[in-house]
PDB file of C-alpha atoms in Angstrom:
ATOM      1  CA  UNK O   1      20.289  27.592  25.787  1.00 42.00           C
ATOM      2  CA  UNK O   2      18.974  27.477  22.222  1.00 39.00           C
ATOM      3  CA  UNK O   3      21.911  25.395  21.065  1.00 38.00           C
ATOM      4  CA  UNK O   4      20.850  22.509  23.313  1.00 44.00           C
ATOM      5  CA  UNK O   5      17.355  22.260  21.765  1.00 42.00           C
ATOM      6  CA  UNK O   6      18.547  21.835  18.155  1.00 42.00           C
ATOM      7  CA  UNK O   7      19.924  18.260  18.426  1.00 48.00           C
ATOM      8  CA  UNK O   8      16.749  17.116  20.157  1.00 43.00           C
ATOM      9  CA  UNK O   9      14.549  18.519  17.389  1.00 40.00           C
ATOM     10  CA  UNK O  10      16.749  17.008  14.725  1.00 39.00           C
ATOM     11  CA  UNK O  11      16.625  13.653  16.442  1.00 43.00           C
ATOM     12  CA  UNK O  12      12.811  13.718  16.590  1.00 38.00           C
ATOM     13  CA  UNK O  13      12.592  14.713  12.957  1.00 40.00           C
ATOM     14  CA  UNK O  14      14.886  11.863  11.964  1.00 40.00           C
ATOM     15  CA  UNK O  15      12.795   9.389  13.991  1.00 41.00           C
ATOM     16  CA  UNK O  16       9.711  10.142  11.916  1.00 40.00           C
ATOM     17  CA  UNK O  17      11.370  10.724   8.542  1.00 41.00           C
ATOM     18  CA  UNK O  18      13.878   7.863   8.495  1.00 44.00           C
ATOM     19  CA  UNK O  19      11.211   5.141   7.884  1.00 44.00           C
ATOM     20  CA  UNK O  20       9.893   7.108   4.915  1.00 39.00           C
ATOM     21  CA  UNK O  21      13.348   7.470   3.395  1.00 39.00           C
ATOM     22  CA  UNK O  22      14.197   3.826   3.972  1.00 41.00           C
ATOM     23  CA  UNK O  23      10.848   2.757   2.508  1.00 41.00           C
ATOM     24  CA  UNK O  24      11.614   4.688  -0.656  1.00 41.00           C
ATOM     25  CA  UNK O  25      14.950   2.911  -0.987  1.00 38.00           C
ATOM     26  CA  UNK O  26      13.364  -0.487  -0.467  1.00 39.00           C
ATOM     27  CA  UNK O  27      10.427   0.166  -2.795  1.00 36.00           C
ATOM     28  CA  UNK O  28      12.361  -1.001  -5.859  1.00 36.00           C
ATOM     29  CA  UNK O  29      12.767  -4.467  -4.406  1.00 35.00           C
ATOM     30  CA  UNK O  30       8.984  -4.855  -4.135  1.00 33.00           C
ATOM     31  CA  UNK O  31       7.994  -2.896  -7.238  1.00 31.00           C
ATOM     32  CA  UNK O  32       6.475  -5.911  -9.066  1.00 33.00           C
ATOM     33  CA  UNK O  33       4.052  -6.444  -6.166  1.00 37.00           C
ATOM     34  CA  UNK O  34       3.674  -3.328  -4.053  1.00 37.00           C
ATOM     35  CA  UNK O  35       2.918   0.304  -4.868  1.00 37.00           C
ATOM     36  CA  UNK O  36       5.556   2.902  -4.016  1.00 36.00           C
ATOM     37  CA  UNK O  37       5.549   3.561  -0.284  1.00 37.00           C
ATOM     38  CA  UNK O  38       5.603   7.320   0.214  1.00 36.00           C
ATOM     39  CA  UNK O  39       4.149   7.581   3.712  1.00 44.00           C
ATOM     40  CA  UNK O  40       5.210   6.486   7.159  1.00 46.00           C
ATOM     41  CA  UNK O  41       4.785   2.727   7.196  1.00 55.00           C
ATOM     42  CA  UNK O  42       6.837   0.476   9.508  1.00 49.00           C
ATOM     43  CA  UNK O  43       7.837  -2.726   7.780  1.00 50.00           C
ATOM     44  CA  UNK O  44      11.159  -4.241   8.830  1.00 48.00           C
ATOM     45  CA  UNK O  45      12.189  -1.283  10.969  1.00 54.00           C
ATOM     46  CA  UNK O  46      13.149  -1.583  14.617  1.00 66.00           C
ATOM     47  CA  UNK O  47      10.374  -2.518  17.005  1.00 72.00           C
ATOM     48  CA  UNK O  48      10.799   0.816  18.809  1.00 76.00           C
ATOM     49  CA  UNK O  49      10.009   2.772  15.646  1.00 78.00           C
ATOM     50  CA  UNK O  50       7.032   0.565  14.851  1.00 80.00           C
ATOM     51  CA  UNK O  51       5.768   1.230  18.379  1.00 86.00           C
ATOM     52  CA  UNK O  52       5.879   4.991  17.747  1.00 88.00           C
ATOM     53  CA  UNK O  53       3.732   4.483  14.654  1.00 89.00           C
ATOM     54  CA  UNK O  54       1.259   2.232  16.493  1.00 93.00           C
ATOM     55  CA  UNK O  55       0.890   4.742  19.327  1.00 94.00           C
ATOM     56  CA  UNK O  56       0.194   7.566  16.898  1.00 93.00           C
ATOM     57  CA  UNK O  57      -2.279   5.479  14.923  1.00 95.00           C
ATOM     58  CA  UNK O  58      -4.063   4.202  18.028  1.00 97.00           C
ATOM     59  CA  UNK O  59      -4.511   7.676  19.483  1.00 97.00           C
ATOM     60  CA  UNK O  60      -5.322   9.458  16.218  1.00 97.00           C
ATOM     61  CA  UNK O  61      -8.328   7.316  15.323  1.00 97.00           C
ATOM     62  CA  UNK O  62      -9.449   6.791  18.946  1.00 98.00           C
ATOM     63  CA  UNK O  63      -9.349   3.009  18.857  1.00 98.00           C
ATOM     64  CA  UNK O  64      -9.459   2.834  22.649  1.00 98.00           C
ATOM     65  CA  UNK O  65     -12.921   4.400  22.566  1.00 98.00           C
ATOM     66  CA  UNK O  66     -14.001   1.711  20.088  1.00 98.00           C
ATOM     67  CA  UNK O  67     -12.863  -1.149  22.316  1.00 98.00           C
ATOM     68  CA  UNK O  68      -9.686  -2.281  20.537  1.00 98.00           C
ATOM     69  CA  UNK O  69      -6.780  -2.910  22.883  1.00 98.00           C
ATOM     70  CA  UNK O  70      -3.437  -1.463  21.862  1.00 97.00           C
ATOM     71  CA  UNK O  71      -1.648  -4.817  22.194  1.00 97.00           C
ATOM     72  CA  UNK O  72      -3.987  -6.253  19.526  1.00 98.00           C
ATOM     73  CA  UNK O  73      -3.040  -3.458  17.141  1.00 97.00           C
ATOM     74  CA  UNK O  74       0.637  -4.063  17.947  1.00 96.00           C
ATOM     75  CA  UNK O  75       0.315  -7.752  17.054  1.00 97.00           C
ATOM     76  CA  UNK O  76      -1.586  -6.899  13.884  1.00 97.00           C
ATOM     77  CA  UNK O  77       1.117  -4.451  12.789  1.00 94.00           C
ATOM     78  CA  UNK O  78       3.869  -6.947  13.574  1.00 93.00           C
ATOM     79  CA  UNK O  79       2.307  -9.562  11.297  1.00 95.00           C
ATOM     80  CA  UNK O  80       1.360  -6.976   8.691  1.00 94.00           C
ATOM     81  CA  UNK O  81       4.981  -5.811   8.531  1.00 90.00           C
ATOM     82  CA  UNK O  82       6.194  -9.359   7.951  1.00 92.00           C
ATOM     83  CA  UNK O  83       3.697  -9.942   5.136  1.00 94.00           C
ATOM     84  CA  UNK O  84       4.790  -6.685   3.482  1.00 91.00           C
ATOM     85  CA  UNK O  85       8.445  -7.674   3.698  1.00 89.00           C
ATOM     86  CA  UNK O  86       7.707 -11.078   2.222  1.00 91.00           C
ATOM     87  CA  UNK O  87       5.922  -9.500  -0.743  1.00 92.00           C
ATOM     88  CA  UNK O  88       2.555 -11.038   0.157  1.00 95.00           C
ATOM     89  CA  UNK O  89       0.425  -7.890  -0.007  1.00 94.00           C
ATOM     90  CA  UNK O  90      -0.684  -6.042  -3.112  1.00 92.00           C
ATOM     91  CA  UNK O  91      -2.356  -3.371  -0.980  1.00 89.00           C
ATOM     92  CA  UNK O  92       0.012  -2.176   1.714  1.00 82.00           C
ATOM     93  CA  UNK O  93      -2.148   0.558   3.233  1.00 92.00           C
ATOM     94  CA  UNK O  94      -5.215  -1.401   4.402  1.00 97.00           C
ATOM     95  CA  UNK O  95      -5.266  -3.421   7.621  1.00 98.00           C
ATOM     96  CA  UNK O  96      -8.353  -5.277   8.872  1.00 98.00           C
ATOM     97  CA  UNK O  97      -8.568  -6.568  12.436  1.00 99.00           C
ATOM     98  CA  UNK O  98     -11.290  -8.846  13.801  1.00 99.00           C
ATOM     99  CA  UNK O  99     -11.075  -9.037  17.578  1.00 98.00           C
ATOM    100  CA  UNK O 100     -12.719 -12.229  18.775  1.00 98.00           C
ATOM    101  CA  UNK O 101     -11.872 -11.435  22.380  1.00 98.00           C
ATOM    102  CA  UNK O 102     -14.946  -9.198  22.240  1.00 98.00           C
ATOM    103  CA  UNK O 103     -18.620 -10.141  22.433  1.00 98.00           C
ATOM    104  CA  UNK O 104     -20.623 -10.658  19.260  1.00 97.00           C
ATOM    105  CA  UNK O 105     -22.870  -7.887  20.584  1.00 97.00           C
ATOM    106  CA  UNK O 106     -20.047  -5.423  19.914  1.00 98.00           C
ATOM    107  CA  UNK O 107     -18.553  -3.993  16.753  1.00 98.00           C
ATOM    108  CA  UNK O 108     -15.336  -5.970  16.627  1.00 98.00           C
ATOM    109  CA  UNK O 109     -14.167  -5.551  13.027  1.00 99.00           C
ATOM    110  CA  UNK O 110     -11.827  -2.610  12.373  1.00 98.00           C
ATOM    111  CA  UNK O 111     -10.724  -1.606   8.881  1.00 98.00           C
ATOM    112  CA  UNK O 112      -7.876   0.895   8.977  1.00 98.00           C
ATOM    113  CA  UNK O 113      -6.373   3.011   6.213  1.00 97.00           C
ATOM    114  CA  UNK O 114      -2.750   3.271   7.356  1.00 94.00           C
ATOM    115  CA  UNK O 115      -1.765   5.767   4.685  1.00 91.00           C
ATOM    116  CA  UNK O 116      -4.397   8.317   5.653  1.00 93.00           C
ATOM    117  CA  UNK O 117      -4.533   7.326   9.348  1.00 94.00           C
ATOM    118  CA  UNK O 118      -8.271   6.749   9.094  1.00 97.00           C
ATOM    119  CA  UNK O 119     -10.771   4.184  10.329  1.00 98.00           C
ATOM    120  CA  UNK O 120     -12.806   3.175   7.290  1.00 98.00           C
ATOM    121  CA  UNK O 121     -15.247   0.807   9.004  1.00 98.00           C
ATOM    122  CA  UNK O 122     -16.072  -0.420  12.506  1.00 98.00           C
ATOM    123  CA  UNK O 123     -18.509  -3.258  11.949  1.00 98.00           C
ATOM    124  CA  UNK O 124     -20.192  -6.198  13.588  1.00 98.00           C
ATOM    125  CA  UNK O 125     -18.945  -9.611  12.490  1.00 98.00           C
ATOM    126  CA  UNK O 126     -20.197 -13.116  13.233  1.00 98.00           C
ATOM    127  CA  UNK O 127     -18.068 -16.144  14.134  1.00 98.00           C
ATOM    128  CA  UNK O 128     -18.435 -19.882  13.468  1.00 98.00           C
ATOM    129  CA  UNK O 129     -21.347 -21.755  15.068  1.00 98.00           C
ATOM    130  CA  UNK O 130     -19.049 -24.276  16.774  1.00 98.00           C
ATOM    131  CA  UNK O 131     -16.662 -21.612  18.071  1.00 98.00           C
ATOM    132  CA  UNK O 132     -19.057 -20.473  20.789  1.00 98.00           C
ATOM    133  CA  UNK O 133     -22.260 -18.564  21.426  1.00 98.00           C
ATOM    134  CA  UNK O 134     -21.710 -14.922  22.392  1.00 98.00           C
ATOM    135  CA  UNK O 135     -17.929 -15.277  22.382  1.00 98.00           C
ATOM    136  CA  UNK O 136     -15.699 -17.158  19.954  1.00 98.00           C
ATOM    137  CA  UNK O 137     -13.581 -19.437  22.141  1.00 97.00           C
ATOM    138  CA  UNK O 138     -12.794 -22.533  20.055  1.00 98.00           C
ATOM    139  CA  UNK O 139     -10.975 -22.451  16.738  1.00 98.00           C
ATOM    140  CA  UNK O 140     -10.084 -24.940  14.050  1.00 98.00           C
ATOM    141  CA  UNK O 141      -8.380 -25.411  10.695  1.00 98.00           C
ATOM    142  CA  UNK O 142     -10.276 -28.649  10.043  1.00 98.00           C
ATOM    143  CA  UNK O 143     -12.674 -29.198   7.155  1.00 97.00           C
ATOM    144  CA  UNK O 144     -16.382 -29.049   8.099  1.00 97.00           C
ATOM    145  CA  UNK O 145     -15.580 -28.047  11.698  1.00 98.00           C
ATOM    146  CA  UNK O 146     -17.836 -24.972  11.416  1.00 98.00           C
ATOM    147  CA  UNK O 147     -15.337 -23.136  13.603  1.00 98.00           C
ATOM    148  CA  UNK O 148     -13.533 -19.875  12.980  1.00 98.00           C
ATOM    149  CA  UNK O 149      -9.787 -19.832  12.360  1.00 98.00           C
ATOM    150  CA  UNK O 150      -7.429 -17.283  13.885  1.00 98.00           C
ATOM    151  CA  UNK O 151      -4.393 -15.603  12.397  1.00 98.00           C
ATOM    152  CA  UNK O 152      -3.262 -13.661   9.371  1.00 98.00           C
ATOM    153  CA  UNK O 153      -4.924 -13.804   5.973  1.00 98.00           C
ATOM    154  CA  UNK O 154      -4.478 -12.101   2.638  1.00 98.00           C
ATOM    155  CA  UNK O 155      -7.705 -11.154   0.893  1.00 98.00           C
ATOM    156  CA  UNK O 156      -8.202 -12.612  -2.574  1.00 98.00           C
ATOM    157  CA  UNK O 157     -10.787 -12.042  -5.304  1.00 98.00           C
ATOM    158  CA  UNK O 158     -14.530 -11.531  -5.024  1.00 98.00           C
ATOM    159  CA  UNK O 159     -17.224 -13.795  -6.421  1.00 98.00           C
ATOM    160  CA  UNK O 160     -20.983 -14.247  -6.285  1.00 98.00           C
ATOM    161  CA  UNK O 161     -22.060 -17.490  -4.658  1.00 95.00           C
ATOM    162  CA  UNK O 162     -24.569 -19.020  -2.282  1.00 95.00           C
ATOM    163  CA  UNK O 163     -24.156 -16.071   0.103  1.00 97.00           C
ATOM    164  CA  UNK O 164     -24.140 -13.431  -2.623  1.00 98.00           C
ATOM    165  CA  UNK O 165     -21.212 -11.065  -3.084  1.00 98.00           C
ATOM    166  CA  UNK O 166     -18.310 -12.631  -1.189  1.00 98.00           C
ATOM    167  CA  UNK O 167     -14.548 -12.321  -0.705  1.00 98.00           C
ATOM    168  CA  UNK O 168     -12.183 -15.284  -0.713  1.00 98.00           C
ATOM    169  CA  UNK O 169      -9.451 -15.466   1.932  1.00 98.00           C
ATOM    170  CA  UNK O 170      -6.024 -17.060   1.761  1.00 98.00           C
ATOM    171  CA  UNK O 171      -4.798 -18.234   5.184  1.00 98.00           C
ATOM    172  CA  UNK O 172      -1.099 -17.494   5.702  1.00 98.00           C
ATOM    173  CA  UNK O 173      -0.418 -19.583   8.808  1.00 98.00           C
ATOM    174  CA  UNK O 174       0.572 -23.227   8.512  1.00 96.00           C
ATOM    175  CA  UNK O 175      -1.666 -25.607  10.486  1.00 97.00           C
ATOM    176  CA  UNK O 176      -3.650 -22.641  11.822  1.00 98.00           C
ATOM    177  CA  UNK O 177      -5.648 -21.227   8.900  1.00 98.00           C
ATOM    178  CA  UNK O 178      -3.930 -22.473   5.738  1.00 98.00           C
ATOM    179  CA  UNK O 179      -6.978 -24.590   4.824  1.00 98.00           C
ATOM    180  CA  UNK O 180      -9.285 -21.565   4.791  1.00 98.00           C
ATOM    181  CA  UNK O 181      -9.487 -21.447   0.998  1.00 97.00           C
ATOM    182  CA  UNK O 182     -10.373 -25.152   0.759  1.00 97.00           C
ATOM    183  CA  UNK O 183     -12.857 -24.766   3.631  1.00 98.00           C
ATOM    184  CA  UNK O 184     -14.543 -21.911   1.728  1.00 97.00           C
ATOM    185  CA  UNK O 185     -13.918 -19.529   4.586  1.00 98.00           C
ATOM    186  CA  UNK O 186     -14.902 -16.202   3.033  1.00 98.00           C
ATOM    187  CA  UNK O 187     -16.214 -12.788   4.027  1.00 98.00           C
ATOM    188  CA  UNK O 188     -19.876 -12.438   3.075  1.00 98.00           C
ATOM    189  CA  UNK O 189     -22.987 -10.593   4.122  1.00 98.00           C
ATOM    190  CA  UNK O 190     -25.576 -12.271   6.357  1.00 98.00           C
ATOM    191  CA  UNK O 191     -28.887 -11.222   7.853  1.00 98.00           C
ATOM    192  CA  UNK O 192     -27.868 -12.789  11.166  1.00 98.00           C
ATOM    193  CA  UNK O 193     -25.064 -10.211  11.424  1.00 98.00           C
ATOM    194  CA  UNK O 194     -27.423  -7.230  11.142  1.00 98.00           C
ATOM    195  CA  UNK O 195     -28.489  -4.891  13.949  1.00 97.00           C
ATOM    196  CA  UNK O 196     -32.113  -6.026  13.670  1.00 97.00           C
ATOM    197  CA  UNK O 197     -31.127  -9.637  14.341  1.00 98.00           C
ATOM    198  CA  UNK O 198     -29.017  -8.550  17.316  1.00 98.00           C
ATOM    199  CA  UNK O 199     -31.859  -6.545  18.831  1.00 97.00           C
ATOM    200  CA  UNK O 200     -34.275  -9.452  18.418  1.00 97.00           C
ATOM    201  CA  UNK O 201     -32.026 -12.294  19.586  1.00 95.00           C
ATOM    202  CA  UNK O 202     -29.594 -10.558  21.932  1.00 95.00           C
ATOM    203  CA  UNK O 203     -26.499 -11.862  20.128  1.00 94.00           C
ATOM    204  CA  UNK O 204     -25.507 -12.239  16.505  1.00 97.00           C
ATOM    205  CA  UNK O 205     -26.180 -15.436  14.632  1.00 98.00           C
ATOM    206  CA  UNK O 206     -23.282 -17.684  13.693  1.00 98.00           C
ATOM    207  CA  UNK O 207     -21.761 -18.923  10.458  1.00 98.00           C
ATOM    208  CA  UNK O 208     -20.118 -22.135   9.266  1.00 98.00           C
ATOM    209  CA  UNK O 209     -16.767 -20.558  10.116  1.00 98.00           C
ATOM    210  CA  UNK O 210     -16.868 -17.465   7.909  1.00 98.00           C
ATOM    211  CA  UNK O 211     -16.473 -13.937   9.278  1.00 98.00           C
ATOM    212  CA  UNK O 212     -19.966 -12.847   8.191  1.00 98.00           C
ATOM    213  CA  UNK O 213     -20.792  -9.140   8.176  1.00 98.00           C
ATOM    214  CA  UNK O 214     -23.999  -7.047   8.014  1.00 98.00           C
ATOM    215  CA  UNK O 215     -25.843  -7.017   4.721  1.00 98.00           C
ATOM    216  CA  UNK O 216     -26.247  -3.236   4.807  1.00 97.00           C
ATOM    217  CA  UNK O 217     -22.576  -2.548   4.173  1.00 97.00           C
ATOM    218  CA  UNK O 218     -21.059  -5.881   3.144  1.00 98.00           C
ATOM    219  CA  UNK O 219     -20.375  -4.800  -0.429  1.00 98.00           C
ATOM    220  CA  UNK O 220     -18.633  -1.575   0.641  1.00 98.00           C
ATOM    221  CA  UNK O 221     -16.496  -3.441   3.175  1.00 98.00           C
ATOM    222  CA  UNK O 222     -15.516  -6.169   0.708  1.00 98.00           C
ATOM    223  CA  UNK O 223     -14.604  -3.627  -1.970  1.00 98.00           C
ATOM    224  CA  UNK O 224     -12.451  -1.716   0.538  1.00 98.00           C
ATOM    225  CA  UNK O 225     -10.300  -4.725   1.446  1.00 98.00           C
ATOM    226  CA  UNK O 226     -10.365  -7.074  -1.568  1.00 98.00           C
ATOM    227  CA  UNK O 227      -7.427  -8.281  -3.668  1.00 97.00           C
ATOM    228  CA  UNK O 228      -4.340  -8.341  -1.520  1.00 97.00           C
ATOM    229  CA  UNK O 229      -4.845  -6.602   1.829  1.00 97.00           C
ATOM    230  CA  UNK O 230      -4.067  -7.961   5.295  1.00 98.00           C
ATOM    231  CA  UNK O 231      -6.689  -9.435   7.624  1.00 98.00           C
ATOM    232  CA  UNK O 232      -5.847 -10.417  11.211  1.00 99.00           C
ATOM    233  CA  UNK O 233      -8.328 -12.445  13.272  1.00 99.00           C
ATOM    234  CA  UNK O 234      -7.325 -12.227  16.935  1.00 98.00           C
ATOM    235  CA  UNK O 235      -8.132 -14.022  20.159  1.00 98.00           C
ATOM    236  CA  UNK O 236      -6.025 -14.198  23.346  1.00 98.00           C
ATOM    237  CA  UNK O 237      -5.644 -17.905  22.605  1.00 97.00           C
ATOM    238  CA  UNK O 238      -2.338 -19.114  24.066  1.00 97.00           C
ATOM    239  CA  UNK O 239      -2.001 -21.951  21.589  1.00 97.00           C
ATOM    240  CA  UNK O 240      -2.322 -19.595  18.646  1.00 98.00           C
ATOM    241  CA  UNK O 241      -0.009 -16.958  20.100  1.00 98.00           C
ATOM    242  CA  UNK O 242       2.663 -19.592  20.791  1.00 97.00           C
ATOM    243  CA  UNK O 243       2.380 -21.377  17.441  1.00 97.00           C
ATOM    244  CA  UNK O 244       1.714 -18.503  15.039  1.00 98.00           C
ATOM    245  CA  UNK O 245       4.066 -18.876  12.104  1.00 95.00           C
ATOM    246  CA  UNK O 246       3.688 -15.173  11.258  1.00 97.00           C
ATOM    247  CA  UNK O 247       4.180 -13.693  14.719  1.00 97.00           C
ATOM    248  CA  UNK O 248       6.937 -16.106  15.732  1.00 95.00           C
ATOM    249  CA  UNK O 249       8.469 -17.175  12.413  1.00 73.00           C
TER     250      UNK O 249
END
């Protein structure tokens, strides 16, 4: 009877170790851009293996209890993997998800450390004033639209501007968010994203299209994700999901 259990154990061990071994082999190709990958990180591996990783991640940091649907994490990891493979990320262990399917009353920003399987921040985040009131429902890539843009971004450098300490974003999706840099769509702190504002007004305030975050922790959040990490802004918007150049390209 014991002989029958050995192949099964070996197979399970291979399932979890193979991505690590393959990542080590592929690391040389990305060495000018990415740090050495020495932990389980699905990049261009089979969708089944990536699903195993997503399930483990989702359960380990209790994302269900925090309101994030598993399919949103799956989409985020799919796009993240593509950006890694294309050499777009300098920081391949940080993934930020903003879930605009959720109310602005809820904490809908999730910053995940993939390497350590840890949720770094779960924060409130405001959307653009012309995207909707409580919910963000309309999106745009147009200058001066004051609407949020969906899709995948790579974080750039920080600066101090009109809204204080801020983080520039580079949109990675053609005709969806690729004008974000020119539109000055950045992550910054705002009083209208704080708990006090929410308690007084019932919903968060709104930005000119930027994902604005609470002043109390905006600097810590920006420092955690700056300079080359992946940001995914999600909505169950059929147009976006059909036209996304990252998810479908």
